[in-house]
mmCIF file of C-alpha atoms in Angstrom:
data_model
loop_
_atom_site.group_PDB
_atom_site.id
_atom_site.type_symbol
_atom_site.label_atom_id
_atom_site.label_comp_id
_atom_site.label_asym_id
_atom_site.label_seq_id
_atom_site.Cartn_x
_atom_site.Cartn_y
_atom_site.Cartn_z
ATOM 1 C CA MET I 296 36.835 39.488 -8.005
ATOM 2 C CA ARG I 297 33.261 40.187 -8.903
ATOM 3 C CA PRO I 298 32.966 37.278 -11.392
ATOM 4 C CA PHE I 299 34.285 34.916 -8.691
ATOM 5 C CA ARG I 300 31.673 36.091 -6.177
ATOM 6 C CA LEU I 301 28.889 35.741 -8.730
ATOM 7 C CA THR I 302 30.104 32.269 -9.656
ATOM 8 C CA SER I 303 30.276 31.169 -6.021
ATOM 9 C CA GLN I 304 26.783 32.528 -5.407
ATOM 10 C CA LEU I 305 25.444 30.632 -8.422
ATOM 11 C CA ALA I 306 27.272 27.506 -7.296
ATOM 12 C CA ALA I 307 25.769 27.802 -3.820
ATOM 13 C CA LEU I 308 22.305 28.306 -5.313
ATOM 14 C CA ALA I 309 22.785 25.292 -7.575
ATOM 15 C CA VAL I 310 23.810 23.133 -4.605
ATOM 16 C CA ILE I 311 20.727 24.237 -2.654
ATOM 17 C CA LEU I 312 18.425 23.566 -5.608
ATOM 18 C CA VAL I 313 19.907 20.127 -6.261
ATOM 19 C CA ALA I 314 19.741 19.183 -2.579
ATOM 20 C CA SER I 315 16.139 20.306 -2.204
ATOM 21 C CA SER I 316 14.956 18.794 -5.462
ATOM 22 C CA SER I 317 16.629 15.436 -4.927
ATOM 23 C CA SER I 318 14.148 14.521 -2.198
ATOM 24 C CA ALA I 319 11.210 15.797 -4.256
ATOM 25 C CA PHE I 320 12.205 13.696 -7.241
ATOM 26 C CA ALA I 321 13.449 10.663 -5.336
ATOM 27 C CA ALA I 322 12.426 7.431 -6.954
ATOM 28 C CA ALA I 323 9.888 5.283 -5.226
ATOM 29 C CA SER I 324 11.356 2.263 -3.484
ATOM 30 C CA GLU I 325 10.252 -1.257 -4.323
ATOM 31 C CA ILE I 326 10.065 -4.309 -2.105
ATOM 32 C CA LYS I 327 9.423 -7.674 -3.710
ATOM 33 C CA GLY I 328 8.411 -11.120 -2.550
ATOM 34 C CA ALA I 329 9.087 -12.393 0.961
ATOM 35 C CA ALA I 330 10.603 -9.071 2.099
ATOM 36 C CA ILE I 331 7.103 -7.550 1.927
ATOM 37 C CA LEU I 332 6.101 -9.682 4.910
ATOM 38 C CA GLU I 333 8.699 -7.879 7.063
ATOM 39 C CA HIS I 334 7.496 -4.381 6.145
ATOM 40 C CA PRO I 335 4.748 -2.753 8.276
ATOM 41 C CA CYS I 336 2.529 -2.381 5.184
ATOM 42 C CA GLY I 337 2.915 -6.069 4.368
ATOM 43 C CA LYS I 338 2.081 -7.000 7.952
ATOM 44 C CA THR I 339 -1.023 -4.765 7.897
ATOM 45 C CA SER I 340 -2.187 -6.245 4.609
ATOM 46 C CA VAL I 341 -1.776 -9.842 5.801
ATOM 47 C CA LYS I 342 -3.522 -9.081 9.107
ATOM 48 C CA GLN I 343 -6.434 -7.435 7.303
ATOM 49 C CA MET I 344 -6.766 -10.386 4.906
ATOM 50 C CA SER I 345 -6.797 -12.774 7.875
ATOM 51 C CA LEU I 346 -9.533 -10.797 9.645
ATOM 52 C CA VAL I 347 -11.646 -10.487 6.491
ATOM 53 C CA HIS I 348 -11.267 -14.221 5.832
ATOM 54 C CA ALA I 349 -12.477 -14.904 9.379
ATOM 55 C CA GLY I 350 -15.476 -12.620 8.812
ATOM 56 C CA LYS I 351 -14.285 -10.075 11.393
ATOM 57 C CA MET I 352 -15.040 -7.016 9.286
ATOM 58 C CA ASP I 353 -15.291 -4.505 12.133
ATOM 59 C CA GLN I 354 -11.771 -5.469 13.265
ATOM 60 C CA ALA I 355 -10.440 -5.477 9.694
ATOM 61 C CA ILE I 356 -11.772 -1.953 9.120
ATOM 62 C CA LEU I 357 -9.746 -0.701 12.105
ATOM 63 C CA LEU I 358 -6.622 -1.352 9.990
ATOM 64 C CA GLY I 359 -7.831 1.275 7.523
ATOM 65 C CA THR I 360 -7.388 5.021 7.479
ATOM 66 C CA THR I 361 -9.771 7.201 9.451
ATOM 67 C CA ALA I 362 -11.524 8.120 6.190
ATOM 68 C CA MET I 363 -12.008 4.454 5.349
ATOM 69 C CA GLN I 364 -13.369 3.757 8.847
ATOM 70 C CA ASP I 365 -15.758 6.703 8.547
ATOM 71 C CA GLN I 366 -17.060 5.406 5.197
ATOM 72 C CA TRP I 367 -17.677 1.990 6.760
ATOM 73 C CA LYS I 368 -19.480 3.504 9.755
ATOM 74 C CA ALA I 369 -21.712 5.560 7.440
ATOM 75 C CA MET I 370 -22.913 2.464 5.551
ATOM 76 C CA SER I 371 -26.224 0.848 6.383
ATOM 77 C CA ALA I 372 -26.203 -2.535 8.104
ATOM 78 C CA GLU I 373 -27.479 -4.111 4.878
ATOM 79 C CA ASP I 374 -24.650 -2.588 2.826
ATOM 80 C CA LYS I 375 -22.062 -3.630 5.420
ATOM 81 C CA LYS I 376 -23.366 -7.200 5.297
ATOM 82 C CA MET I 377 -23.256 -7.264 1.490
ATOM 83 C CA MET I 378 -19.769 -5.694 1.251
ATOM 84 C CA GLY I 379 -18.416 -7.829 4.078
ATOM 85 C CA GLY I 380 -19.753 -10.962 2.413
ATOM 86 C CA MET I 381 -18.195 -10.077 -0.925
ATOM 87 C CA MET I 382 -14.872 -9.280 0.703
ATOM 88 C CA LYS I 383 -14.927 -12.531 2.666
ATOM 89 C CA ASP I 384 -15.722 -14.533 -0.481
ATOM 90 C CA MET I 385 -12.766 -12.946 -2.280
ATOM 91 C CA SER I 386 -10.352 -13.378 0.639
ATOM 92 C CA THR I 387 -7.859 -16.140 1.349
ATOM 93 C CA SER I 388 -6.248 -17.424 4.520
ATOM 94 C CA ASP I 389 -3.285 -15.479 5.838
ATOM 95 C CA ALA I 390 -0.993 -18.409 4.957
ATOM 96 C CA ASP I 391 -2.225 -18.485 1.350
ATOM 97 C CA TYR I 392 -2.006 -14.710 1.083
ATOM 98 C CA ALA I 393 1.541 -14.692 2.472
ATOM 99 C CA ALA I 394 2.476 -17.332 -0.131
ATOM 100 C CA GLN I 395 0.933 -15.150 -2.859
ATOM 101 C CA LEU I 396 2.946 -12.154 -1.656
ATOM 102 C CA LYS I 397 6.138 -14.207 -1.697
ATOM 103 C CA ALA I 398 5.452 -15.490 -5.208
ATOM 104 C CA GLY I 399 4.192 -12.351 -6.923
ATOM 105 C CA GLY I 400 4.054 -9.408 -4.555
ATOM 106 C CA LEU I 401 5.379 -5.924 -5.196
ATOM 107 C CA LEU I 402 5.208 -3.128 -2.627
ATOM 108 C CA VAL I 403 5.994 0.317 -4.039
ATOM 109 C CA ILE I 404 6.600 3.032 -1.442
ATOM 110 C CA ASP I 405 6.475 6.641 -2.549
ATOM 111 C CA GLY I 406 6.745 8.923 0.459
ATOM 112 C CA ALA I 407 3.705 8.379 2.681
ATOM 113 C CA ASN I 408 1.882 6.414 -0.012
ATOM 114 C CA ALA I 409 2.323 2.754 -0.798
ATOM 115 C CA THR I 410 0.811 0.405 -3.341
ATOM 116 C CA LEU I 411 0.804 -3.346 -2.831
ATOM 117 C CA THR I 412 0.225 -5.393 -5.968
ATOM 118 C CA VAL I 413 -0.105 -9.163 -6.065
ATOM 119 C CA LYS I 414 -0.059 -10.914 -9.433
ATOM 120 C CA GLN I 415 -0.978 -14.541 -9.871
ATOM 121 C CA GLU I 416 -0.658 -16.426 -13.111
ATOM 122 C CA HIS I 417 -2.986 -19.344 -13.745
ATOM 123 C CA LYS I 418 -2.329 -21.928 -16.424
ATOM 124 C CA ASP I 419 -4.639 -24.728 -17.454
ATOM 125 C CA ALA I 420 -5.674 -26.663 -20.557
ATOM 126 C CA ASN I 421 -7.547 -23.616 -21.862
ATOM 127 C CA GLY I 422 -4.527 -21.314 -21.666
ATOM 128 C CA SER I 423 -3.248 -18.882 -19.094
ATOM 129 C CA SER I 424 -4.585 -15.864 -17.286
ATOM 130 C CA THR I 425 -3.276 -13.308 -14.828
ATOM 131 C CA GLU I 426 -5.121 -12.103 -11.753
ATOM 132 C CA THR I 427 -4.004 -8.854 -10.118
ATOM 133 C CA MET I 428 -4.989 -7.473 -6.719
ATOM 134 C CA THR I 429 -3.955 -3.928 -5.797
ATOM 135 C CA GLN I 430 -4.196 -2.312 -2.384
ATOM 136 C CA GLN I 431 -3.453 1.335 -1.557
ATOM 137 C CA LEU I 432 -1.845 2.098 1.794
ATOM 138 C CA LEU I 433 -0.893 5.192 3.774
ATOM 139 C CA ILE I 434 2.167 5.373 6.023
ATOM 140 C CA ASP I 435 2.309 7.681 9.027
ATOM 141 C CA ALA I 436 4.129 7.866 12.356
ATOM 142 C CA LYS I 437 1.763 5.292 13.884
ATOM 143 C CA GLY I 438 2.081 2.658 11.148
ATOM 144 C CA CYS I 439 0.704 1.620 7.810
ATOM 145 C CA TRP I 440 -3.020 1.798 7.034
ATOM 146 C CA ILE I 441 -5.213 0.466 4.255
ATOM 147 C CA SER I 442 -6.561 3.439 2.312
ATOM 148 C CA HIS I 443 -8.403 1.699 -0.565
#
């Protein structure tokens, strides 16, 4: 009887370890293309791009994490103007950005962290090139927030 009890105890321990480790080692989920636009992180990213493109930086920053908002608030007016201008120059309309997400977007969700990557390939007479934009996001009970 003793070997049976020891075996059942080891089996129970193994089941507990497998069950607890499966969530810790769960693979990140991926969302590609148009489906990104339906995810809260995709919606946040498109809304932020739209606000930046319209030059509404203070509103765009509100879609960021508290830490990101605090960094923005701590910047001088001159630095905010410079950063806002650069961001606006690099932005696109929400329609163009949504099209870019559909064509080459990948949203990887790993627990509370998400990474949105948009790849665009450009081909011309001189050859081809690839442009990549990456955005870090944080997911919590209230929604999805830009973190970098």
